[in-house]
Coordinates of C-alpha atoms in Angstrom, one line a residue:
M16 CA 138.9 51.3 93.3
L17 CA 136.7 53.3 91.0
A18 CA 137.1 52.7 87.3
P19 CA 139.0 55.5 85.4
P20 CA 136.7 58.3 84.0
L21 CA 135.6 58.3 80.4
P22 CA 138.3 58.7 77.7
S23 CA 138.5 62.4 76.6
R24 CA 137.0 61.7 73.1
A25 CA 134.0 59.7 74.4
R26 CA 130.7 61.6 73.9
P27 CA 128.0 59.5 75.6
G28 CA 125.6 62.5 75.6
A29 CA 125.9 63.0 71.8
V30 CA 125.5 59.3 71.1
A31 CA 122.4 59.1 73.4
R32 CA 120.8 62.1 71.5
W33 CA 121.4 60.3 68.2
L34 CA 119.8 57.1 69.5
W35 CA 116.7 59.1 70.6
W36 CA 116.3 60.3 67.0
V37 CA 116.7 56.7 65.8
A38 CA 114.0 55.6 68.3
A39 CA 111.6 58.2 67.0
L40 CA 112.2 56.9 63.4
V41 CA 111.5 53.4 64.6
V42 CA 108.2 54.5 66.2
A43 CA 107.2 56.2 62.9
M44 CA 108.1 53.0 61.0
V45 CA 105.9 50.9 63.3
V46 CA 103.0 53.2 62.7
V47 CA 103.4 53.3 58.9
G48 CA 103.7 49.5 59.0
G49 CA 100.4 49.3 60.8
I50 CA 98.8 51.6 58.2
T51 CA 100.2 49.4 55.5
R52 CA 98.6 46.4 57.1
L53 CA 95.3 48.2 57.7
T54 CA 95.0 49.3 54.1
E55 CA 95.9 45.8 52.8
S56 CA 98.9 47.3 51.0
G57 CA 101.6 44.9 52.1
L58 CA 101.6 42.7 49.0
S59 CA 101.6 45.5 46.4
I60 CA 105.3 45.2 45.8
T61 CA 106.1 41.7 44.9
E62 CA 109.9 41.9 44.6
W63 CA 112.7 42.7 47.1
K64 CA 115.2 45.1 45.7
P65 CA 117.2 46.5 48.5
L66 CA 119.0 49.1 46.4
S67 CA 117.1 49.7 43.1
G68 CA 113.8 49.4 45.1
T69 CA 114.6 52.8 46.7
F70 CA 113.2 54.5 43.7
P71 CA 109.4 54.3 42.8
P72 CA 108.1 53.7 39.3
L73 CA 109.0 56.9 37.4
N74 CA 107.0 56.4 34.1
A75 CA 103.9 54.7 32.8
A76 CA 105.8 51.6 31.6
Q77 CA 107.3 51.1 35.0
W78 CA 103.9 51.5 36.7
E79 CA 102.4 49.0 34.3
A80 CA 105.2 46.5 35.0
E81 CA 104.6 46.8 38.8
F82 CA 100.8 46.4 38.3
A83 CA 101.4 43.4 36.1
N84 CA 103.4 41.7 38.8
Y85 CA 100.7 42.4 41.3
R86 CA 98.0 40.9 39.1
K87 CA 99.9 37.6 39.1
I88 CA 99.4 37.0 42.9
P89 CA 96.3 35.4 44.6
E90 CA 95.4 38.6 46.4
Y91 CA 94.6 40.3 43.1
Q92 CA 93.1 37.2 41.4
L93 CA 90.8 36.3 44.3
L94 CA 90.1 39.5 46.1
N95 CA 90.9 42.5 43.9
Q96 CA 89.9 41.5 40.4
G97 CA 89.1 44.7 38.4
M98 CA 91.3 47.0 40.5
T99 CA 92.4 50.0 38.4
L100 CA 95.9 51.3 38.1
A101 CA 94.9 54.4 40.2
Q102 CA 93.7 52.1 43.0
F103 CA 96.9 50.1 42.8
K104 CA 98.9 53.3 43.2
G105 CA 97.0 54.0 46.4
I106 CA 98.1 50.7 48.0
F107 CA 101.5 50.8 46.5
F108 CA 102.2 54.2 48.2
W109 CA 102.0 52.8 51.7
E110 CA 104.1 49.7 51.1
Y111 CA 106.7 51.8 49.2
F112 CA 106.7 54.5 52.0
H113 CA 107.1 51.7 54.6
R114 CA 110.1 50.3 52.8
L115 CA 111.6 53.7 52.2
L116 CA 111.3 54.6 55.8
A117 CA 113.0 51.3 56.8
R118 CA 115.9 52.2 54.5
L119 CA 116.1 55.7 56.1
V120 CA 116.2 54.1 59.6
G121 CA 119.1 51.9 58.4
V122 CA 121.0 54.9 57.1
A123 CA 120.2 57.0 60.1
F124 CA 121.7 54.3 62.3
A125 CA 124.7 53.0 60.3
V126 CA 126.2 56.3 59.1
P127 CA 126.3 58.1 62.5
L128 CA 127.5 54.8 64.1
A129 CA 130.5 54.7 61.7
W130 CA 131.2 58.4 62.4
F131 CA 131.0 58.1 66.2
W132 CA 133.2 54.9 65.9
I133 CA 135.9 56.6 63.8
R134 CA 135.9 59.6 66.1
G135 CA 136.3 57.5 69.2
A136 CA 133.1 58.9 70.7
I137 CA 131.5 55.6 71.7
P138 CA 132.3 54.8 75.3
R139 CA 133.8 51.5 76.3
G140 CA 131.4 48.6 76.5
Y141 CA 128.8 50.0 74.1
K142 CA 130.2 49.1 70.6
G143 CA 129.1 45.5 70.8
R144 CA 125.6 46.6 71.9
L145 CA 125.3 49.1 69.1
L146 CA 126.5 46.5 66.6
A147 CA 123.8 44.1 67.9
V148 CA 121.1 46.7 67.3
L149 CA 122.5 47.3 63.8
A150 CA 122.4 43.5 63.1
L151 CA 118.8 43.4 64.3
G152 CA 118.0 46.1 61.8
G153 CA 119.5 44.2 59.0
L154 CA 117.6 41.1 60.1
Q155 CA 114.4 43.2 60.1
G156 CA 114.7 43.7 56.4
A157 CA 115.1 40.0 55.7
I158 CA 112.2 39.2 58.0
G159 CA 110.1 41.8 56.2
W160 CA 110.6 40.1 52.8
W161 CA 110.1 36.6 54.5
M162 CA 106.8 37.9 55.6
V163 CA 105.8 39.3 52.2
A164 CA 106.9 36.2 50.5
S165 CA 104.3 34.2 52.5
G166 CA 101.5 36.0 50.7
L167 CA 102.7 35.8 47.1
S168 CA 101.5 32.3 46.3
V169 CA 98.5 30.2 47.5
R170 CA 97.6 32.7 50.3
T171 CA 95.8 36.0 49.8
D172 CA 97.5 37.5 52.8
V173 CA 100.8 37.3 54.7
S174 CA 101.3 34.8 57.5
H175 CA 100.2 36.2 60.8
I176 CA 103.1 34.3 62.4
R177 CA 105.6 36.0 60.2
L178 CA 103.9 39.4 60.7
S179 CA 104.3 39.0 64.4
V180 CA 108.0 38.2 64.1
H181 CA 108.4 41.3 62.0
L182 CA 106.6 43.6 64.4
L183 CA 108.2 42.2 67.6
N184 CA 111.7 42.5 66.1
A185 CA 111.0 46.1 65.4
L186 CA 109.8 46.7 68.9
L187 CA 112.9 44.8 70.2
I188 CA 115.0 47.2 68.2
L189 CA 113.1 50.1 69.7
A190 CA 113.5 48.8 73.3
G191 CA 117.2 48.1 72.8
T192 CA 117.8 51.6 71.3
V193 CA 115.9 53.3 74.2
W194 CA 117.7 51.2 76.9
T195 CA 121.1 52.0 75.4
A196 CA 120.2 55.7 75.1
L197 CA 119.2 55.8 78.8
D198 CA 122.4 54.1 79.9
L199 CA 124.4 56.6 77.9
R200 CA 122.5 59.5 79.2
E201 CA 123.3 58.4 82.7
L202 CA 127.0 58.0 81.7
A203 CA 127.0 61.5 80.4
A204 CA 125.8 62.8 83.7
N205 CA 128.1 60.6 85.8
P206 CA 131.2 59.0 84.2
Y207 CA 131.3 56.4 87.0
S208 CA 127.7 55.1 86.4
K209 CA 127.1 51.5 85.4
P210 CA 124.6 50.2 82.9
A211 CA 121.2 49.5 84.4
R212 CA 120.2 45.9 85.0
L213 CA 116.9 44.1 84.8
T214 CA 115.2 43.8 88.2
P215 CA 112.7 41.0 89.1
V216 CA 109.7 43.3 88.4
G217 CA 111.1 44.2 85.0
L218 CA 111.7 40.5 84.3
V219 CA 108.0 39.9 84.9
A220 CA 106.5 43.0 83.4
L221 CA 108.3 43.0 80.1
P222 CA 107.5 39.3 79.1
V223 CA 103.9 39.9 80.1
L224 CA 103.8 42.9 77.8
F225 CA 105.5 40.8 75.1
V226 CA 102.7 38.3 75.2
Q227 CA 100.2 41.1 74.8
L228 CA 102.1 42.5 71.8
L229 CA 102.4 39.1 70.3
F230 CA 98.6 38.5 70.4
G231 CA 98.1 42.1 69.1
A232 CA 100.2 41.2 66.1
W233 CA 98.2 38.0 65.5
V234 CA 94.9 40.0 65.8
A235 CA 96.2 42.3 63.0
G236 CA 97.5 39.4 60.9
L237 CA 94.2 37.4 61.2
N238 CA 92.0 40.5 60.8
A239 CA 90.6 39.3 64.2
G240 CA 89.6 42.9 65.1
L241 CA 86.7 42.5 62.7
V242 CA 85.1 39.5 64.3
T243 CA 83.0 41.7 66.5
D244 CA 82.3 45.4 67.1
Q245 CA 81.2 44.8 70.7
W246 CA 82.9 45.2 74.0
P247 CA 83.1 43.6 76.6
L248 CA 81.0 40.8 74.9
M249 CA 81.9 39.3 71.5
N250 CA 78.7 39.0 69.4
G251 CA 76.6 38.6 72.5
R252 CA 79.0 36.0 74.1
F253 CA 81.8 36.4 76.6
F254 CA 83.9 33.4 75.5
P255 CA 83.9 32.0 71.9
V256 CA 82.9 28.5 72.9
D257 CA 82.0 27.2 69.5
E258 CA 85.3 28.4 67.9
W259 CA 87.3 26.9 70.8
A260 CA 85.6 23.6 70.5
A261 CA 86.1 23.4 66.7
R262 CA 90.0 23.3 67.0
A263 CA 92.6 21.7 69.1
P264 CA 93.5 24.1 72.0
L265 CA 96.9 25.1 70.7
D266 CA 95.6 25.6 67.1
A267 CA 92.7 27.7 68.4
I268 CA 95.1 29.9 70.5
V269 CA 97.4 30.5 67.6
N270 CA 95.1 30.5 64.5
D271 CA 91.5 31.1 65.4
P272 CA 90.5 34.8 65.0
Y273 CA 87.9 34.7 67.7
V274 CA 90.1 33.0 70.3
V275 CA 93.1 35.2 69.5
H276 CA 90.9 38.3 69.8
F277 CA 89.5 37.1 73.1
I278 CA 93.0 36.5 74.6
H279 CA 94.3 39.8 73.4
R280 CA 91.4 41.8 74.9
W281 CA 91.6 40.1 78.3
W282 CA 95.4 39.5 78.6
A283 CA 95.6 43.3 78.4
W284 CA 94.4 43.5 82.0
V285 CA 97.2 41.1 83.1
A286 CA 99.6 43.4 81.3
V287 CA 98.1 46.4 83.1
G288 CA 98.6 44.7 86.4
A289 CA 102.2 44.0 85.7
L290 CA 102.8 47.5 84.4
I291 CA 101.2 49.0 87.6
F292 CA 103.8 47.1 89.7
L293 CA 106.6 48.3 87.3
A294 CA 105.4 51.9 87.7
R295 CA 105.1 51.6 91.4
D296 CA 108.7 50.3 91.6
A297 CA 109.9 53.1 89.3
K298 CA 108.2 55.7 91.6
R299 CA 109.8 54.1 94.7
A300 CA 113.2 54.4 93.0
G301 CA 112.7 58.1 92.7
H302 CA 111.3 58.4 89.1
P303 CA 107.6 59.6 89.4
R304 CA 107.7 60.9 85.8
V305 CA 108.4 57.4 84.5
A306 CA 105.5 56.0 86.6
R307 CA 103.2 58.6 85.1
A308 CA 104.3 57.8 81.6
I309 CA 103.6 54.1 82.1
H310 CA 100.1 54.8 83.5
I311 CA 99.2 57.3 80.8
T312 CA 100.3 55.1 77.9
F313 CA 98.6 51.9 79.1
G314 CA 95.4 53.9 80.0
V315 CA 95.2 55.5 76.6
Q316 CA 96.1 52.2 74.9
I317 CA 93.2 50.4 76.6
L318 CA 90.8 53.1 75.5
L319 CA 92.1 53.0 71.9
G320 CA 91.9 49.2 71.9
I321 CA 88.2 49.3 72.9
S322 CA 87.6 52.1 70.4
T323 CA 89.3 50.1 67.6
V324 CA 86.9 47.2 68.1
M325 CA 83.7 49.4 68.5
T326 CA 84.5 51.4 65.3
G327 CA 85.0 48.3 63.2
V328 CA 88.8 48.8 63.0
R329 CA 88.6 52.4 61.7
I330 CA 92.0 53.1 60.2
E331 CA 92.7 56.3 62.2
V332 CA 91.8 54.7 65.5
A333 CA 93.7 51.5 64.8
A334 CA 96.8 53.5 63.7
L335 CA 96.7 55.4 66.9
H336 CA 96.4 52.1 68.8
Q337 CA 99.6 51.0 67.0
L338 CA 101.4 54.3 67.8
V339 CA 100.5 54.2 71.5
G340 CA 101.5 50.5 71.6
A341 CA 105.0 51.5 70.5
L342 CA 105.1 54.4 73.0
L343 CA 104.0 51.9 75.7
V344 CA 107.1 49.8 74.8
V345 CA 109.2 53.0 75.3
A346 CA 107.6 53.7 78.6
A347 CA 107.9 50.2 79.9
T348 CA 111.5 50.1 78.8
W349 CA 112.1 53.4 80.6
G350 CA 110.4 52.0 83.7
A351 CA 112.4 48.8 83.8
H352 CA 115.6 50.8 83.3
A353 CA 114.7 53.2 86.1
T354 CA 114.2 50.4 88.6
G355 CA 117.5 48.8 87.6
R356 CA 119.7 51.9 87.6
R357 CA 123.0 51.6 89.5

């Protein structure tokens, strides 16, 4: 027996369109977060004020207070001694914009979710999933402060481990939002459709991509992109033998900039192989556009990764690398969904 059609008030198409807008905002937030990291702006705001922090300093006294707080931390004392207020305002902008955009994403998710809920527009089986995404968004704010707090004493930078948790949780929110939007789009077209499931190729490709994203976050957190401007060699060598020998293997894999950079640049080809299989399965399932999207995004991403290294981590190129990385997550999620549609 077929399940009964959707309740008359359910609006899966409208909910899906809202989620696509949320996904676009998350992509923007990931890019701004990358720029914040590249400009070394992430420690310019030394307090977490979820509500009052919505407003920037509005007068000279407030700016002096913010600058005084920044001058207390090791990053200023050891790296930025003599920074002017004007220079401080430059780094403050990106951290403030990143936090403001994060608040906007939260409002753009929570308010329409409440409206759709009250109106009875959310189809059966999707309320729990949407609440889970909302919870991940709330957790993201806490993770962001946990990350910033790691750089306010002793260190002159945030922990690359905490930075990776922050980035990967954002990408998990993005993937969950996209997957749910795709399910709802199918439901709008066919009220008897079922949510997609992960197939074996998706269960392989997505974790392989996760590892690549993890090492990419560590490269950013350790400034490991700056260890060389050569490709495919690294300072005339293929493998960082000396750096590997200087540490225990696990310590080198997690904490050494040369080794982390090496793994990130070559695991990329493992990810490419897994994504090719995913694209092939999506095409076989009747979704050639999905296959093309996967090929285009990983192809552009590889070129941008090489360009980022060879330009000495030029901000514009590195920010594009972060943008296409987020779009690659969207494409891979789309591909895994396409192969698991029922």
